[in-house]
Structures are given as structure tokens and as C-alpha cells.
């Protein structure tokens, strides 16, 4: 009887050890960022069946993030990191490599030479160029597609689109590349753009609201277009624009839209639920889906393969250049 008892305990211990759930640490640059928060929810939801996930909010501080990484290094099998400072990835990769812990970065792209430091360091993201190009495409269509014959959205009829740009965080690859690419796409298509002002609002709705308030005081009626690097800032701009008399149902057709005199095109990026609602209601002209669901699926699949030793070549999301997975942006209108 005693023998059977001891045997059962041994089997139980062996079984529970061999079925220990893999442990993954998810580090966010800042949980109060609405896009990143939704992204994290997708990873948690999709990863729940495969691993035990602990989430850490770095509160926009690389120092705090580094402390979390240090604390978790001996407890975790893999790290999924949204770095605060993309340049901070260099020392993170070196540390994790020394401990043999695979790492998947997302949303803020490390330098490629840093990713190359280790063959178990990856980046899952979207190509920022594409989002700027899609924004430009939507706007060129709105203005009539012919650069020398702009339609009535060129309110002063001078053949030039007077625009305001709301920029995300300085130095962030998405803020820099989205801004330069949208401008480049206009000039490549021979559209003339007059950038009245570029204001940095750090991805934040409240900051964009305040910046846009000043912009409206300075430029008022001359603005013909608002290009925002993300939806949160576009929503902030729309709030103050509505309070300042934009977006009324001037033609009394019961809808807000491009036919109303007080309507002005505002475009964003991300595809937040609230942005989609405002597109449906006619306030936001369009957005670009920064597909966090597919990116989260890719992160979870890659994590599973890395931890369980599966085949990297046969994943649903193919690896490009050894350590990248790219997900396409999509038009939202
Ligand atoms: C961008 C996103 C922004 C903001 C930023 C944070 O990709 O469009 O809304 O979340 O990432 O890194």
C-alpha cells in the first residue's frame, strides 16, 4: 500500500513538473496609452491558453522597465517587450542573451543592428511608411485626385492644401516616418501641401486638444486639413474643433459630413473603437488600422514556437530577414 502511495506521489510530481506552464513577462511602455492597452488585452486574451502571462506597466520610464526586466529575468521563459526608448533595446538584448531568454519586441522598433545582436531577438510590427501612404491616398481622393484641379475642399481655391500636422512622440519611428511619408506621398503625386504648423502632441488626446485650441486661434479659417499621427490625437482635435463651431449639420440633412461647410477633413491612424464610431458619425474622415489583433496573434504564435521548440519556418506569420514579422496597415473609412 505504502509503495503504491509513494509511486503515485512520484508520478504526480513528475507530471506536474513536465507540465509546468511556460511563464512569459509582458512589459508595456505605458498602460495609459489607449492603443497599447488594447494591444496588451489582445496578447493576454490570445496567450491565455498557451502560457502564464505577467504584465508590467513601465509608466513611460525606461528605468522602471529595466528594473522589471532585472526582477523577472530568473522567473521567466520569454519576454514580450514594448520598449520605452527604442535605443534601450541594446542593453536589454545583451542581458537577455546572457540568460538565454528569447525576446519579442513590439510597437517600438529597436535598431536592426541591436536586433542582430542575438538570434532569439525579434520584432513584430507594422511598416510606418505604409500608414503615411494610406493617409495621403485617402486625402488625395477626397480632394479630387487631380493635383492641378483640386475640388471644393481646397476652400480658398489656391491649388494648395493648407494643413496642420499633429505629431506623436519625437524620435518614435512611427511619428517620424508617418510624418515624412505622408508629406512625401503628396509631393510624389504632385499635390501641393502648405504645412501651416506641425505640433508634437506625444500621441495624447488631451495634449492634442490643447495644441489644436492654439492652432485654431492662430490659423482659424485657413486650415483645410488635419493630419494626425494617431487616432487619440485626432479625437482630441475633433473635440476642440466641435466646440469651436466645426462639424455642424449646415445643409440640414441630419448628418455631419463632407457636404457641410463647417466640415474639415481630419485623418488618424490606429483604428480605436471611438475613432471608428466618429468615422460612422461623419466627424473623422478616416483612419488606418494598425492591426493589433494580427500583431498579437503573431506574437503569441512566435512565443509558442520559441518556447516549445517548434518550426519557425512553418508559422502562419512568416519571418522576414530572420527576425521580423510585418503586419499590413489597412484603410478605415
Ligand atoms: C503607435 C500608435 C500610437 C501610440 C504609439 C506608442 O504605433 O499608433 O497611438 O500607441 O504607437 O508607441
Coordinates of C-alpha atoms and ligand atoms in Angstrom, one line a residue:
X1 CA 0.0 0.0 0.0
X2 CA 2.8 2.3 1.1
X3 CA 4.7 1.5 -2.1
X4 CA 1.7 2.4 -4.3
X5 CA 1.3 5.7 -2.4
X6 CA 4.9 6.7 -2.9
X7 CA 4.8 5.7 -6.5
X8 CA 1.7 7.9 -7.0
X9 CA 3.4 10.9 -5.5
X10 CA 6.4 10.4 -7.8
X11 CA 4.1 10.2 -10.8
X12 CA 2.3 13.3 -9.7
X13 CA 5.5 15.3 -9.1
X14 CA 6.9 14.2 -12.5
X15 CA 3.7 15.0 -14.3
X16 CA 3.3 18.5 -12.7
X17 CA 6.9 19.3 -13.4
X18 CA 6.8 18.3 -17.1
X19 CA 3.5 20.2 -17.5
X20 CA 4.7 23.4 -15.8
X21 CA 3.1 26.3 -17.7
X22 CA 5.6 28.4 -19.6
X23 CA 6.0 31.8 -17.9
X24 CA 6.0 35.0 -20.1
X25 CA 6.6 38.6 -19.0
X26 CA 4.8 41.3 -20.9
X27 CA 6.3 44.8 -20.5
X28 CA 4.4 47.8 -21.7
X29 CA 5.9 51.2 -22.2
X30 CA 2.8 52.9 -20.8
X31 CA -0.5 51.3 -20.0
X32 CA -2.4 54.6 -20.1
X33 CA -1.8 54.7 -23.9
X34 CA -5.2 53.5 -25.3
X35 CA -3.7 51.8 -28.3
X36 CA -1.1 49.9 -26.3
X37 CA -3.7 49.0 -23.7
X38 CA -5.9 47.3 -26.3
X39 CA -2.8 45.7 -27.8
X40 CA -1.9 44.2 -24.4
X41 CA -5.5 42.9 -23.9
X42 CA -5.2 41.0 -27.2
X43 CA -1.9 39.4 -26.2
X44 CA -3.4 38.4 -22.8
X45 CA -6.5 37.0 -24.4
X46 CA -4.8 35.1 -27.2
X47 CA -1.9 33.9 -25.0
X48 CA -4.1 32.7 -22.1
X49 CA -4.4 29.1 -23.4
X50 CA -0.6 28.8 -24.0
X51 CA 1.3 30.4 -21.2
X52 CA 1.2 32.1 -17.8
X53 CA 1.5 35.9 -18.5
X54 CA 2.5 38.6 -16.1
X55 CA 2.1 42.2 -17.2
X56 CA 4.2 45.2 -16.1
X57 CA 3.5 48.8 -16.8
X58 CA 6.7 50.8 -17.2
X59 CA 4.8 54.1 -16.8
X60 CA 6.8 55.7 -19.6
X61 CA 10.1 55.2 -17.8
X62 CA 13.0 53.1 -19.2
X63 CA 14.5 53.0 -15.7
X64 CA 11.3 51.3 -14.3
X65 CA 11.2 49.0 -17.3
X66 CA 14.8 47.9 -16.8
X67 CA 14.1 47.2 -13.1
X68 CA 11.2 45.0 -14.1
X69 CA 13.4 43.1 -16.6
X70 CA 16.0 42.6 -14.0
X71 CA 13.5 41.3 -11.5
X72 CA 11.9 38.9 -14.0
X73 CA 15.0 37.5 -15.6
X74 CA 15.2 34.5 -13.3
X75 CA 11.5 33.8 -13.3
X76 CA 10.5 33.9 -17.0
X77 CA 10.9 31.8 -20.1
X78 CA 10.4 34.6 -22.6
X79 CA 9.8 38.4 -22.6
X80 CA 7.5 40.4 -24.8
X81 CA 8.7 44.0 -24.6
X82 CA 7.2 47.3 -25.8
X83 CA 10.3 49.4 -25.0
X84 CA 10.0 52.9 -23.6
X85 CA 13.1 54.0 -25.5
X86 CA 13.8 52.0 -28.6
X87 CA 17.5 52.6 -28.1
X88 CA 17.2 51.0 -24.7
X89 CA 16.8 47.7 -26.5
X90 CA 20.6 47.3 -26.9
X91 CA 21.3 46.6 -23.3
X92 CA 18.1 44.6 -22.8
X93 CA 19.0 42.3 -25.7
X94 CA 22.6 41.8 -24.3
X95 CA 21.2 41.0 -20.8
X96 CA 18.6 38.5 -22.0
X97 CA 21.0 36.9 -24.4
X98 CA 23.4 36.2 -21.4
X99 CA 20.5 34.4 -19.7
X100 CA 19.3 32.7 -22.8
X101 CA 15.8 34.3 -22.6
X102 CA 14.2 34.9 -26.0
X103 CA 12.6 38.3 -26.5
X104 CA 10.0 39.7 -28.8
X105 CA 9.7 43.5 -29.2
X106 CA 6.6 45.2 -30.5
X107 CA 5.2 48.6 -31.2
X108 CA 8.6 50.4 -30.8
X109 CA 11.1 49.1 -33.2
X110 CA 14.7 48.5 -32.0
X111 CA 17.6 49.4 -34.3
X112 CA 18.2 46.5 -36.7
X113 CA 21.9 46.3 -35.6
X114 CA 20.6 45.8 -32.0
X115 CA 18.2 43.0 -33.0
X116 CA 21.1 41.4 -34.9
X117 CA 23.0 41.0 -31.6
X118 CA 21.1 37.8 -30.9
X119 CA 19.3 35.2 -33.0
X120 CA 16.5 35.0 -30.4
X121 CA 15.5 38.7 -30.5
X122 CA 12.5 39.5 -32.8
X123 CA 10.3 42.4 -33.7
X124 CA 6.6 42.2 -34.6
X125 CA 5.1 45.4 -36.0
X126 CA 3.8 47.3 -39.0
X127 CA 5.7 49.4 -41.5
X128 CA 5.2 53.0 -40.6
X129 CA 5.7 54.1 -44.3
X130 CA 2.6 52.3 -45.3
X131 CA 0.4 54.2 -42.8
X132 CA 1.6 57.6 -44.1
X133 CA 1.0 56.5 -47.7
X134 CA -2.5 55.3 -46.9
X135 CA -3.4 58.6 -45.2
X136 CA -2.1 60.5 -48.2
X137 CA -4.1 58.3 -50.6
X138 CA -7.4 58.9 -48.7
X139 CA -6.8 62.7 -48.7
X140 CA -5.8 62.9 -52.4
X141 CA -9.1 61.0 -53.2
X142 CA -11.1 63.5 -51.1
X143 CA -9.5 66.5 -52.9
X144 CA -10.5 65.1 -56.2
X145 CA -7.4 63.0 -57.3
X146 CA -6.3 65.7 -59.8
X147 CA -3.4 67.8 -58.3
X148 CA -3.9 70.7 -60.6
X149 CA -7.6 70.9 -60.3
X150 CA -8.5 70.5 -56.6
X151 CA -12.2 70.4 -55.7
X152 CA -14.2 72.5 -53.3
X153 CA -12.2 71.0 -50.3
X154 CA -9.5 73.5 -51.3
X155 CA -11.5 76.1 -49.6
X156 CA -9.6 79.2 -50.8
X157 CA -9.1 77.8 -54.3
X158 CA -5.4 78.4 -54.4
X159 CA -4.5 74.9 -55.6
X160 CA -2.6 74.2 -52.4
X161 CA -3.8 72.2 -49.4
X162 CA -3.2 74.1 -46.2
X163 CA -2.6 71.6 -43.5
X164 CA -1.9 71.1 -39.8
X165 CA 0.1 68.0 -38.7
X166 CA -0.3 66.6 -35.2
X167 CA 2.8 64.6 -34.5
X168 CA 3.4 61.7 -32.0
X169 CA 6.5 61.5 -29.8
X170 CA 9.7 62.9 -31.2
X171 CA 12.1 60.2 -32.2
X172 CA 9.5 57.5 -32.3
X173 CA 9.8 55.6 -35.6
X174 CA 6.1 55.8 -36.2
X175 CA 5.9 59.6 -35.6
X176 CA 8.9 60.4 -37.7
X177 CA 8.2 58.1 -40.6
X178 CA 4.4 58.6 -40.8
X179 CA 5.0 62.4 -40.9
X180 CA 7.7 62.3 -43.5
X181 CA 6.0 59.7 -45.6
X182 CA 2.6 61.4 -45.8
X183 CA 4.3 64.6 -47.0
X184 CA 6.5 62.7 -49.5
X185 CA 3.4 60.9 -50.9
X186 CA 1.8 64.2 -51.7
X187 CA 4.8 65.6 -53.5
X188 CA 5.4 62.4 -55.4
X189 CA 1.8 62.7 -56.7
X190 CA 2.4 66.4 -57.5
X191 CA -0.1 67.6 -54.8
X192 CA 1.0 70.9 -53.2
X193 CA 0.9 71.0 -49.5
X194 CA 1.4 74.0 -47.3
X195 CA 2.2 72.8 -43.7
X196 CA 0.9 75.7 -41.6
X197 CA 2.3 74.1 -38.5
X198 CA 3.5 70.7 -37.1
X199 CA 2.7 70.3 -33.4
X200 CA 4.0 67.5 -31.2
X201 CA 1.3 66.1 -29.0
X202 CA 3.0 62.9 -27.9
X203 CA 0.2 60.5 -29.0
X204 CA -2.1 62.1 -26.4
X205 CA -5.7 63.2 -26.8
X206 CA -5.5 65.9 -24.1
X207 CA -2.3 67.4 -25.5
X208 CA -3.7 67.5 -29.0
X209 CA -6.9 69.2 -27.7
X210 CA -4.8 71.9 -26.1
X211 CA -2.4 72.3 -29.1
X212 CA -5.3 72.4 -31.6
X213 CA -7.0 75.1 -29.5
X214 CA -4.0 77.4 -30.1
X215 CA -3.7 76.3 -33.7
X216 CA -7.3 77.3 -34.3
X217 CA -6.7 80.7 -32.7
X218 CA -3.7 81.3 -34.9
X219 CA -4.8 79.9 -38.2
X220 CA -8.6 79.6 -37.8
X221 CA -10.3 79.5 -41.2
X222 CA -7.1 78.9 -43.3
X223 CA -6.9 75.2 -42.1
X224 CA -8.1 72.8 -44.9
X225 CA -6.8 69.5 -43.4
X226 CA -5.6 68.0 -40.2
X227 CA -3.2 65.0 -40.4
X228 CA -2.7 63.2 -37.1
X229 CA -0.1 60.6 -36.5
X230 CA -2.7 58.6 -34.4
X231 CA -6.4 58.4 -33.5
X232 CA -6.1 59.6 -29.9
X233 CA -4.7 63.0 -31.1
X234 CA -7.3 63.2 -33.9
X235 CA -10.0 62.7 -31.3
X236 CA -8.6 65.5 -29.2
X237 CA -8.5 67.8 -32.2
X238 CA -12.1 67.0 -33.2
X239 CA -13.3 67.7 -29.6
X240 CA -12.0 71.3 -29.7
X241 CA -13.0 71.8 -33.4
X242 CA -16.6 70.8 -32.5
X243 CA -16.5 73.3 -29.6
X244 CA -15.2 76.0 -32.0
X245 CA -18.0 75.6 -34.5
X246 CA -16.7 73.0 -36.9
X247 CA -18.8 69.9 -37.8
X248 CA -22.3 71.3 -37.8
X249 CA -25.1 70.0 -40.0
X250 CA -25.0 73.1 -42.2
X251 CA -27.1 71.6 -45.0
X252 CA -29.7 70.2 -42.6
X253 CA -29.6 66.7 -44.0
X254 CA -29.5 65.2 -40.5
X255 CA -25.8 64.1 -40.9
X256 CA -22.4 65.5 -40.4
X257 CA -20.3 65.0 -43.4
X258 CA -18.2 66.3 -46.4
X259 CA -21.1 68.3 -47.8
X260 CA -21.4 70.6 -44.7
X261 CA -19.5 73.9 -45.0
X262 CA -18.1 73.6 -41.4
X263 CA -16.7 70.1 -42.1
X264 CA -13.0 69.7 -42.3
X265 CA -11.0 66.5 -43.0
X266 CA -9.2 65.0 -40.1
X267 CA -7.3 61.7 -40.5
X268 CA -5.9 59.4 -37.9
X269 CA -4.1 56.1 -37.5
X270 CA -4.8 53.0 -35.2
X271 CA -8.5 52.2 -35.6
X272 CA -9.5 52.8 -32.0
X273 CA -13.2 51.9 -31.4
X274 CA -14.0 55.6 -30.7
X275 CA -12.4 56.6 -33.9
X276 CA -14.5 54.1 -35.9
X277 CA -17.6 55.5 -34.2
X278 CA -16.6 59.0 -35.3
X279 CA -16.0 57.9 -38.8
X280 CA -19.5 56.4 -38.9
X281 CA -20.9 59.7 -37.5
X282 CA -19.0 61.7 -40.1
X283 CA -16.6 63.7 -37.9
X284 CA -13.4 61.7 -38.6
X285 CA -12.8 61.4 -42.3
X286 CA -10.7 58.2 -42.0
X287 CA -8.2 56.2 -40.1
X288 CA -5.6 53.5 -40.8
X289 CA -6.0 50.2 -39.0
X290 CA -2.8 49.5 -37.0
X291 CA -3.8 45.9 -36.7
X292 CA -3.0 45.0 -33.1
X293 CA -5.1 41.8 -33.2
X294 CA -3.0 40.3 -36.0
X295 CA 0.2 41.6 -34.4
X296 CA -0.8 40.0 -31.1
X297 CA -1.6 36.7 -32.9
X298 CA 1.9 36.8 -34.5
X299 CA 3.5 37.5 -31.1
X300 CA 1.6 34.6 -29.4
X301 CA 2.4 32.2 -32.2
X302 CA 6.1 33.1 -32.2
X303 CA 6.2 32.8 -28.4
X304 CA 4.8 29.3 -28.5
X305 CA 7.2 28.2 -31.2
X306 CA 10.2 29.7 -29.3
X307 CA 9.2 28.1 -26.0
X308 CA 8.1 24.7 -27.3
X309 CA 10.8 24.4 -29.9
X310 CA 8.5 24.3 -33.0
X311 CA 9.4 25.1 -36.5
X312 CA 9.9 28.9 -37.2
X313 CA 9.6 28.2 -40.9
X314 CA 6.1 26.9 -40.8
X315 CA 4.4 29.7 -38.8
X316 CA 1.2 31.4 -40.1
X317 CA 3.1 34.7 -39.8
X318 CA 6.3 34.3 -41.8
X319 CA 9.6 35.7 -40.5
X320 CA 11.3 38.2 -42.8
X321 CA 15.1 38.9 -42.7
X322 CA 15.5 36.4 -39.9
X323 CA 13.8 38.3 -37.0
X324 CA 10.9 40.4 -38.2
X325 CA 7.2 39.8 -38.7
X326 CA 5.3 42.6 -40.5
X327 CA 1.6 43.1 -40.5
X328 CA -0.1 45.3 -43.1
X329 CA -2.0 48.5 -42.2
X330 CA -5.5 48.8 -43.7
X331 CA -7.7 51.7 -44.8
X332 CA -10.6 52.5 -42.4
X333 CA -13.3 54.7 -43.8
Ligands
LIG1 C1 1.9 53.8 -32.3 C2 0.4 54.1 -32.2 C3 0.2 55.3 -31.2 C4 1.0 55.0 -29.9 C5 2.4 54.6 -30.1 C6 3.0 54.2 -28.8 O1 2.1 52.8 -33.2 O2 -0.1 54.5 -33.4 O3 -1.1 55.5 -31.0 O4 0.3 54.0 -29.2 O5 2.5 53.5 -31.1 O6 4.3 53.6 -29.0

